[in-house]
């Protein structure tokens, strides 16, 4: 089911940033074909720790779920265990992908009330859930495509994730339950959504009106373009910059852009990539490569003049070149970043690793190199 566009929703009054407070991204929730195998992948290849489980053994008859965590980054993997359920239909239609960008809020009831009053589509009315660890309040509103935002109020809860979920124990034996040393990631930096041509501004307006988010960055025209394809992007964020949502749409070009490819293979709009924040991008990339994760390659010529416009960075240029890590600098500092190839069979969801040193940007100086790398991958798949 596709949510109504922001333009279709009742206007309401614009939100103010201070009357829709958020505490951060609570979780990125995936629908996957096999949750146990996905948990093993994120434990092994991303160094994440399984902190909670639910499934038939715990009374959840239709699905199995694993909560994987590294620092404050929480990925929830939900997989159907029987056909015919809504979750099974979602996986059949879209493949593995993000179904929920859950947002932490001080009051889920108040956030839901304000969101709906400003035109958000209600998906789940506020409800309280509790167990021996305390209580949470949950509510949900619709976003682009089949994506939704669950509003999570968890200040009064101390359990591993939510009521109904248990510590993994025997249910996540092996690497999925292993506790690595220092986490490779500190949190979720931002989550990027892809929408259809002409819909970006509608969804930007939605976040302005419903949540009081403001435009943080804007990339149009030649900002993200090559000889063959282009896209446009605007970044909305709450006032504290704890929640950042870039919204992409395709732009007219000679060939199909990465957004067009995503929309075709995902079957509509959805979350394109999740950026994981790290304090040690070199260590994370080395570990992930050793575990079999593949990253987008960068031509060696990119690094020949990198030092001239980026200046000094924590990581020497020869190491950046070796690992294909990109760098960018703005008025506030610099950042280091790298992008994985898609992490499932369909060319849809992928991950970004980002290490920030003052910069609040998104690597504008790297857009052309990144887009060309993605185009090379599209061409290999026959989708450019």
CSV table of C-alpha atoms in Angstrom, one decimal:
chain,number,residue,atom,x,y,z
A,1,UNK,CA,0.0,0.0,0.0
A,2,UNK,CA,1.4,3.4,-1.0
A,3,UNK,CA,1.1,6.3,1.4
A,4,UNK,CA,-0.6,9.5,0.1
A,5,UNK,CA,1.8,12.1,-1.1
A,6,UNK,CA,2.5,15.1,1.0
A,7,UNK,CA,0.6,17.2,-1.5
A,8,UNK,CA,-2.5,15.1,-1.1
A,9,UNK,CA,-2.4,15.2,2.7
A,10,UNK,CA,-4.3,17.9,4.6
A,11,UNK,CA,-2.2,21.0,5.0
A,12,UNK,CA,-2.6,21.6,8.7
A,13,UNK,CA,-0.3,24.1,10.3
A,14,UNK,CA,3.5,23.9,9.8
A,15,UNK,CA,5.3,22.2,12.6
A,16,UNK,CA,7.9,24.0,14.6
A,17,UNK,CA,11.1,22.1,15.3
A,18,UNK,CA,10.6,22.6,19.1
A,19,UNK,CA,7.1,21.1,19.2
A,20,UNK,CA,8.1,17.8,17.6
A,21,UNK,CA,11.2,16.8,19.5
A,22,UNK,CA,13.0,13.6,18.6
A,23,UNK,CA,15.7,11.7,20.4
A,24,UNK,CA,17.3,10.0,17.4
A,25,UNK,CA,16.8,7.0,15.1
A,26,UNK,CA,15.5,4.3,17.3
A,27,UNK,CA,16.0,1.4,14.8
A,28,UNK,CA,16.1,0.7,11.1
A,29,UNK,CA,13.8,-2.3,10.6
A,30,UNK,CA,14.3,-4.6,7.6
A,31,UNK,CA,11.9,-7.2,6.1
A,32,UNK,CA,14.1,-10.1,5.0
A,33,UNK,CA,13.6,-13.5,3.4
A,34,UNK,CA,15.6,-15.3,6.1
A,35,UNK,CA,16.2,-13.5,9.3
A,36,UNK,CA,18.5,-16.1,10.8
A,37,UNK,CA,20.9,-15.9,7.9
A,38,UNK,CA,20.7,-12.1,7.7
A,39,UNK,CA,21.6,-11.9,11.4
A,40,UNK,CA,24.6,-14.1,10.8
A,41,UNK,CA,25.6,-11.8,7.9
A,42,UNK,CA,25.4,-8.6,10.0
A,43,UNK,CA,27.2,-10.3,12.9
A,44,UNK,CA,30.0,-11.6,10.8
A,45,UNK,CA,30.4,-8.9,8.2
A,46,UNK,CA,29.4,-5.8,10.2
A,47,UNK,CA,30.6,-6.9,13.6
A,48,UNK,CA,27.2,-6.4,15.1
A,49,UNK,CA,25.9,-8.1,18.3
A,50,UNK,CA,22.6,-9.8,18.5
A,51,UNK,CA,20.8,-8.3,21.6
A,52,UNK,CA,17.2,-9.5,21.2
A,53,UNK,CA,15.1,-12.2,19.5
A,54,UNK,CA,11.5,-13.1,19.0
A,55,UNK,CA,10.0,-15.9,17.0
A,56,UNK,CA,7.8,-19.0,17.2
A,57,UNK,CA,9.7,-20.2,20.3
A,58,UNK,CA,8.7,-16.9,22.1
A,59,UNK,CA,5.1,-16.9,21.0
A,60,UNK,CA,5.5,-14.9,17.8
A,61,UNK,CA,3.9,-17.4,15.4
A,62,UNK,CA,4.3,-15.8,12.0
A,63,UNK,CA,7.9,-14.4,12.0
A,64,UNK,CA,11.3,-14.5,13.4
A,65,UNK,CA,13.2,-11.4,14.3
A,66,UNK,CA,16.8,-10.5,15.4
A,67,UNK,CA,18.0,-7.2,16.8
A,68,UNK,CA,21.6,-6.4,15.8
A,69,UNK,CA,23.4,-3.6,17.4
A,70,UNK,CA,26.8,-1.8,17.2
A,71,UNK,CA,27.1,1.3,19.4
A,72,UNK,CA,23.8,3.1,19.0
A,73,UNK,CA,23.1,1.7,15.6
A,74,UNK,CA,20.3,-0.8,15.8
A,75,UNK,CA,19.1,-3.0,12.9
A,76,UNK,CA,16.0,-5.1,13.3
A,77,UNK,CA,15.7,-8.1,10.9
A,78,UNK,CA,12.2,-9.5,10.6
A,79,UNK,CA,11.6,-12.6,8.4
A,80,UNK,CA,8.3,-14.4,7.7
A,81,UNK,CA,8.2,-18.1,8.8
A,82,UNK,CA,4.9,-18.8,7.0
A,83,UNK,CA,3.5,-17.6,3.6
A,84,UNK,CA,0.5,-15.3,3.2
A,85,UNK,CA,1.4,-12.8,5.9
A,86,UNK,CA,1.8,-9.1,5.2
A,87,UNK,CA,5.6,-9.4,5.9
A,88,UNK,CA,5.9,-12.3,3.5
A,89,UNK,CA,4.0,-10.3,0.8
A,90,UNK,CA,6.4,-7.4,1.4
A,91,UNK,CA,9.5,-9.5,0.9
A,92,UNK,CA,8.0,-11.1,-2.2
A,93,UNK,CA,7.2,-7.7,-3.7
A,94,UNK,CA,10.4,-5.8,-2.7
A,95,UNK,CA,13.0,-8.3,-1.7
A,96,UNK,CA,15.0,-7.6,1.4
A,97,UNK,CA,14.6,-3.9,2.4
A,98,UNK,CA,13.8,-1.4,5.0
A,99,UNK,CA,10.1,-1.2,6.1
A,100,UNK,CA,10.5,1.1,9.1
A,101,UNK,CA,12.6,4.0,10.1
A,102,UNK,CA,11.7,4.1,13.7
A,103,UNK,CA,12.2,7.5,15.5
A,104,UNK,CA,12.6,7.9,19.2
A,105,UNK,CA,10.4,10.6,20.7
A,106,UNK,CA,9.7,11.8,24.3
A,107,UNK,CA,6.0,11.2,23.9
A,108,UNK,CA,4.6,8.8,21.2
A,109,UNK,CA,1.0,9.8,21.9
A,110,UNK,CA,1.7,13.5,21.5
A,111,UNK,CA,4.0,13.0,18.4
A,112,UNK,CA,1.3,10.9,16.8
A,113,UNK,CA,-1.4,13.4,17.5
A,114,UNK,CA,0.5,16.3,16.1
A,115,UNK,CA,1.7,14.3,13.0
A,116,UNK,CA,-1.8,13.2,12.1
A,117,UNK,CA,-3.2,16.7,12.7
A,118,UNK,CA,-0.6,18.0,10.2
A,119,UNK,CA,-1.5,15.5,7.5
A,120,UNK,CA,0.4,12.3,8.2
A,121,UNK,CA,-1.3,9.0,7.4
A,122,UNK,CA,-2.0,7.1,10.6
A,123,UNK,CA,-0.8,3.5,10.4
A,124,UNK,CA,-1.0,2.4,14.1
A,125,UNK,CA,-2.7,4.2,16.9
A,126,UNK,CA,-0.7,4.8,20.0
A,127,UNK,CA,-0.5,1.8,22.3
A,128,UNK,CA,1.4,0.9,25.5
A,129,UNK,CA,3.3,-2.4,25.8
A,130,UNK,CA,4.9,-3.6,28.9
A,131,UNK,CA,6.7,-6.5,30.5
A,132,UNK,CA,9.0,-7.0,33.5
A,133,UNK,CA,11.4,-4.4,32.2
A,134,UNK,CA,8.9,-1.6,32.1
A,135,UNK,CA,6.7,0.0,29.4
A,136,UNK,CA,7.0,1.5,26.0
A,137,UNK,CA,4.5,3.5,23.9
A,138,UNK,CA,4.4,2.9,20.2
A,139,UNK,CA,2.6,4.5,17.3
A,140,UNK,CA,3.2,4.7,13.5
A,141,UNK,CA,2.7,7.0,10.6
A,142,UNK,CA,3.1,6.4,6.8
A,143,UNK,CA,6.0,7.7,4.8
A,144,UNK,CA,7.0,7.3,1.1
A,145,UNK,CA,6.0,4.0,-0.5
A,146,UNK,CA,5.6,1.2,2.0
A,147,UNK,CA,8.0,2.8,4.4
A,148,UNK,CA,6.7,3.9,7.8
A,149,UNK,CA,7.9,5.7,10.9
A,150,UNK,CA,7.2,4.0,14.2
A,151,UNK,CA,7.3,6.6,17.0
A,152,UNK,CA,9.0,5.0,20.0
A,153,UNK,CA,8.8,6.3,23.6
A,154,UNK,CA,11.1,4.1,25.6
A,155,UNK,CA,12.3,6.2,28.5
A,156,UNK,CA,10.5,3.9,30.9
A,157,UNK,CA,11.9,0.7,29.5
A,158,UNK,CA,15.1,-1.2,30.3
A,159,UNK,CA,14.7,-4.4,28.3
A,160,UNK,CA,16.8,-5.6,25.4
A,161,UNK,CA,14.5,-4.1,22.7
A,162,UNK,CA,10.7,-4.1,23.1
A,163,UNK,CA,8.2,-6.2,25.1
A,164,UNK,CA,7.8,-9.5,23.4
A,165,UNK,CA,11.5,-9.7,22.5
A,166,UNK,CA,13.9,-11.6,24.7
A,167,UNK,CA,17.7,-11.8,25.1
A,168,UNK,CA,18.9,-14.1,22.3
A,169,UNK,CA,20.3,-16.9,24.4
A,170,UNK,CA,19.8,-20.3,22.7
A,171,UNK,CA,17.8,-18.7,19.9
A,172,UNK,CA,20.8,-17.0,18.3
A,173,UNK,CA,23.6,-19.4,18.9
A,174,UNK,CA,26.8,-19.0,17.0
A,175,UNK,CA,28.2,-15.8,15.4
A,176,UNK,CA,24.8,-14.1,15.5
A,177,UNK,CA,25.0,-14.1,19.3
A,178,UNK,CA,28.7,-13.5,19.7
A,179,UNK,CA,29.7,-10.3,21.4
A,180,UNK,CA,32.6,-8.7,19.5
A,181,UNK,CA,35.1,-6.4,21.1
A,182,UNK,CA,34.8,-2.6,20.5
A,183,UNK,CA,31.9,-2.0,18.1
A,184,UNK,CA,32.9,-1.0,14.6
A,185,UNK,CA,30.2,1.7,14.5
A,186,UNK,CA,28.9,4.4,16.8
A,187,UNK,CA,25.5,5.0,15.4
A,188,UNK,CA,23.3,5.7,12.4
A,189,UNK,CA,24.4,8.9,10.7
A,190,UNK,CA,21.6,9.2,8.1
A,191,UNK,CA,19.1,7.2,6.1
A,192,UNK,CA,18.5,8.0,2.4
A,193,UNK,CA,15.1,7.6,0.6
A,194,UNK,CA,14.5,7.2,-3.1
A,195,UNK,CA,11.2,8.6,-4.5
A,196,UNK,CA,9.8,8.9,-8.0
A,197,UNK,CA,10.5,11.7,-10.4
A,198,UNK,CA,8.7,14.9,-9.3
A,199,UNK,CA,8.0,13.6,-5.7
A,200,UNK,CA,11.1,14.8,-3.8
A,201,UNK,CA,9.7,18.3,-2.9
A,202,UNK,CA,6.4,16.7,-1.8
A,203,UNK,CA,8.2,14.5,0.7
A,204,UNK,CA,10.5,17.3,1.8
A,205,UNK,CA,7.4,19.4,2.5
A,206,UNK,CA,5.9,16.4,4.4
A,207,UNK,CA,8.9,16.4,6.9
A,208,UNK,CA,8.8,20.2,7.2
A,209,UNK,CA,5.1,20.3,8.0
A,210,UNK,CA,4.7,17.1,10.0
A,211,UNK,CA,7.9,17.0,12.0
A,212,UNK,CA,9.3,20.5,11.8
A,213,UNK,CA,12.4,19.3,10.0
A,214,UNK,CA,14.3,21.9,8.0
A,215,UNK,CA,16.4,21.7,4.9
A,216,UNK,CA,20.0,20.9,5.8
A,217,UNK,CA,21.5,20.5,2.3
A,218,UNK,CA,20.3,20.6,-1.3
A,219,UNK,CA,21.9,19.1,-4.4
A,220,UNK,CA,20.4,19.9,-7.7
A,221,UNK,CA,21.5,20.6,-11.3
A,222,UNK,CA,25.1,19.5,-11.9
A,223,UNK,CA,25.8,18.7,-8.3
A,224,UNK,CA,25.1,15.0,-8.8
A,225,UNK,CA,25.5,14.3,-12.5
A,226,UNK,CA,27.8,12.6,-15.0
A,227,UNK,CA,27.7,12.5,-18.7
A,228,UNK,CA,25.0,9.9,-18.7
A,229,UNK,CA,22.7,10.2,-15.6
A,230,UNK,CA,21.8,12.5,-12.7
A,231,UNK,CA,19.7,12.8,-9.6
A,232,UNK,CA,18.5,15.5,-7.3
A,233,UNK,CA,18.6,15.4,-3.5
A,234,UNK,CA,17.5,17.4,-0.5
A,235,UNK,CA,18.4,16.6,3.1
A,236,UNK,CA,15.9,17.2,5.8
A,237,UNK,CA,16.9,17.1,9.5
A,238,UNK,CA,15.6,17.9,13.0
A,239,UNK,CA,17.1,20.8,14.7
A,240,UNK,CA,19.6,18.7,16.7
A,241,UNK,CA,20.8,16.9,13.6
A,242,UNK,CA,20.1,13.6,15.3
A,243,UNK,CA,17.8,12.5,12.5
A,244,UNK,CA,18.8,13.2,8.9
A,245,UNK,CA,16.9,12.0,5.9
A,246,UNK,CA,18.2,12.8,2.4
A,247,UNK,CA,15.5,12.4,-0.2
A,248,UNK,CA,16.5,11.5,-3.8
A,249,UNK,CA,14.6,11.6,-7.0
A,250,UNK,CA,15.9,10.8,-10.5
A,251,UNK,CA,16.8,13.6,-13.0
A,252,UNK,CA,16.5,13.5,-16.7
A,253,UNK,CA,19.7,12.1,-18.3
A,254,UNK,CA,20.9,10.2,-21.3
A,255,UNK,CA,20.7,6.9,-19.5
A,256,UNK,CA,18.9,5.5,-16.4
A,257,UNK,CA,20.2,6.8,-13.1
A,258,UNK,CA,20.8,4.7,-9.9
A,259,UNK,CA,17.5,6.0,-8.6
A,260,UNK,CA,15.7,4.6,-11.7
A,261,UNK,CA,17.4,1.3,-11.2
A,262,UNK,CA,16.4,1.2,-7.5
A,263,UNK,CA,12.8,2.1,-8.2
A,264,UNK,CA,12.5,-0.7,-10.8
A,265,UNK,CA,14.0,-3.4,-8.7
A,266,UNK,CA,12.5,-2.4,-5.4
A,267,UNK,CA,9.1,-1.9,-7.0
A,268,UNK,CA,8.6,1.7,-5.9
A,269,UNK,CA,10.0,4.2,-3.5
A,270,UNK,CA,11.9,3.2,-0.4
A,271,UNK,CA,15.1,3.4,1.6
A,272,UNK,CA,18.2,3.3,-0.6
A,273,UNK,CA,21.0,3.3,1.9
A,274,UNK,CA,21.9,3.6,5.6
A,275,UNK,CA,25.0,5.5,6.6
A,276,UNK,CA,26.8,4.1,9.7
A,277,UNK,CA,28.9,6.4,11.7
A,278,UNK,CA,32.4,5.2,12.8
A,279,UNK,CA,35.4,6.6,14.6
A,280,UNK,CA,37.7,4.2,12.7
A,281,UNK,CA,36.7,3.8,9.1
A,282,UNK,CA,40.0,2.1,8.2
A,283,UNK,CA,39.6,-0.6,10.8
A,284,UNK,CA,35.9,-1.1,9.9
A,285,UNK,CA,36.7,-1.4,6.1
A,286,UNK,CA,39.6,-3.8,6.7
A,287,UNK,CA,37.4,-6.1,8.9
A,288,UNK,CA,34.5,-5.9,6.6
A,289,UNK,CA,36.6,-6.7,3.5
A,290,UNK,CA,38.1,-9.7,5.4
A,291,UNK,CA,34.5,-10.9,6.1
A,292,UNK,CA,33.6,-10.7,2.4
A,293,UNK,CA,31.9,-7.3,2.1
A,294,UNK,CA,32.6,-5.6,-1.2
A,295,UNK,CA,32.8,-1.9,-1.7
A,296,UNK,CA,32.5,0.4,-4.7
A,297,UNK,CA,36.0,0.8,-6.3
A,298,UNK,CA,37.5,4.3,-6.9
A,299,UNK,CA,39.9,4.9,-9.8
A,300,UNK,CA,43.5,5.6,-8.7
A,301,UNK,CA,43.4,9.0,-10.5
A,302,UNK,CA,41.0,10.3,-7.8
A,303,UNK,CA,43.8,10.2,-5.2
A,304,UNK,CA,46.4,11.9,-7.4
A,305,UNK,CA,45.2,15.3,-6.5
A,306,UNK,CA,43.1,14.5,-3.4
A,307,UNK,CA,45.6,16.2,-1.0
A,308,UNK,CA,45.5,19.4,-3.0
A,309,UNK,CA,41.8,20.1,-2.3
A,310,UNK,CA,41.1,18.1,0.9
A,311,UNK,CA,44.3,18.9,2.8
A,312,UNK,CA,45.5,16.8,5.7
A,313,UNK,CA,43.4,14.1,7.1
A,314,UNK,CA,43.7,11.6,10.0
A,315,UNK,CA,44.3,8.8,7.4
A,316,UNK,CA,47.2,9.2,5.0
A,317,UNK,CA,46.3,9.4,1.3
A,318,UNK,CA,48.1,6.2,0.5
A,319,UNK,CA,45.9,4.3,2.9
A,320,UNK,CA,42.8,6.0,1.5
A,321,UNK,CA,43.9,4.9,-2.0
A,322,UNK,CA,44.6,1.3,-0.8
A,323,UNK,CA,41.1,0.9,0.7
A,324,UNK,CA,39.2,3.1,-1.9
A,325,UNK,CA,38.0,5.5,0.9
A,326,UNK,CA,36.8,8.9,-0.3
A,327,UNK,CA,37.4,12.2,1.5
A,328,UNK,CA,35.7,15.6,1.4
A,329,UNK,CA,36.2,18.9,3.1
A,330,UNK,CA,33.8,21.9,3.8
A,331,UNK,CA,33.9,25.0,5.9
A,332,UNK,CA,33.4,23.0,9.1
A,333,UNK,CA,36.0,20.2,8.6
A,334,UNK,CA,36.3,17.0,6.7
A,335,UNK,CA,34.8,13.6,6.4
A,336,UNK,CA,35.9,10.1,5.2
A,337,UNK,CA,33.3,7.8,3.5
A,338,UNK,CA,32.9,4.7,1.5
A,339,UNK,CA,30.0,2.8,0.1
A,340,UNK,CA,29.3,-0.9,-0.1
A,341,UNK,CA,27.8,-2.7,-3.1
A,342,UNK,CA,24.2,-3.7,-2.6
A,343,UNK,CA,24.0,-6.2,0.3
A,344,UNK,CA,21.3,-8.4,-1.3
A,345,UNK,CA,20.7,-9.9,-4.7
A,346,UNK,CA,18.5,-7.0,-5.9
A,347,UNK,CA,20.5,-3.8,-6.7
A,348,UNK,CA,18.6,-1.9,-4.0
A,349,UNK,CA,19.8,-1.3,-0.4
A,350,UNK,CA,23.5,-0.6,0.4
A,351,UNK,CA,25.5,0.9,3.2
A,352,UNK,CA,27.7,3.9,3.7
A,353,UNK,CA,30.5,4.1,6.3
A,354,UNK,CA,31.2,7.7,7.4
A,355,UNK,CA,33.8,9.2,9.7
A,356,UNK,CA,33.2,12.8,10.5
A,357,UNK,CA,35.8,15.4,11.6
A,358,UNK,CA,33.7,18.6,11.9
A,359,UNK,CA,32.0,18.4,8.5
A,360,UNK,CA,28.3,18.1,8.5
A,361,UNK,CA,28.2,17.5,4.8
A,362,UNK,CA,27.5,14.4,2.7
A,363,UNK,CA,30.6,14.3,0.5
A,364,UNK,CA,29.5,16.7,-2.3
A,365,UNK,CA,33.1,16.7,-3.6
A,366,UNK,CA,32.8,13.0,-4.2
A,367,UNK,CA,29.4,12.9,-5.9
A,368,UNK,CA,30.8,12.6,-9.4
A,369,UNK,CA,33.3,9.9,-8.5
A,370,UNK,CA,30.7,8.0,-6.6
A,371,UNK,CA,28.1,8.3,-9.3
A,372,UNK,CA,30.5,7.1,-11.9
A,373,UNK,CA,31.4,4.1,-9.8
A,374,UNK,CA,27.7,3.3,-9.4
A,375,UNK,CA,27.2,3.7,-13.2
A,376,UNK,CA,30.0,1.1,-13.8
A,377,UNK,CA,28.2,-1.3,-11.5
A,378,UNK,CA,24.9,-0.6,-13.3
A,379,UNK,CA,26.5,-1.3,-16.6
A,380,UNK,CA,27.9,-4.6,-15.4
A,381,UNK,CA,24.3,-5.6,-14.4
A,382,UNK,CA,23.0,-4.4,-17.7
A,383,UNK,CA,20.8,-1.7,-16.1
A,384,UNK,CA,22.5,1.6,-17.2
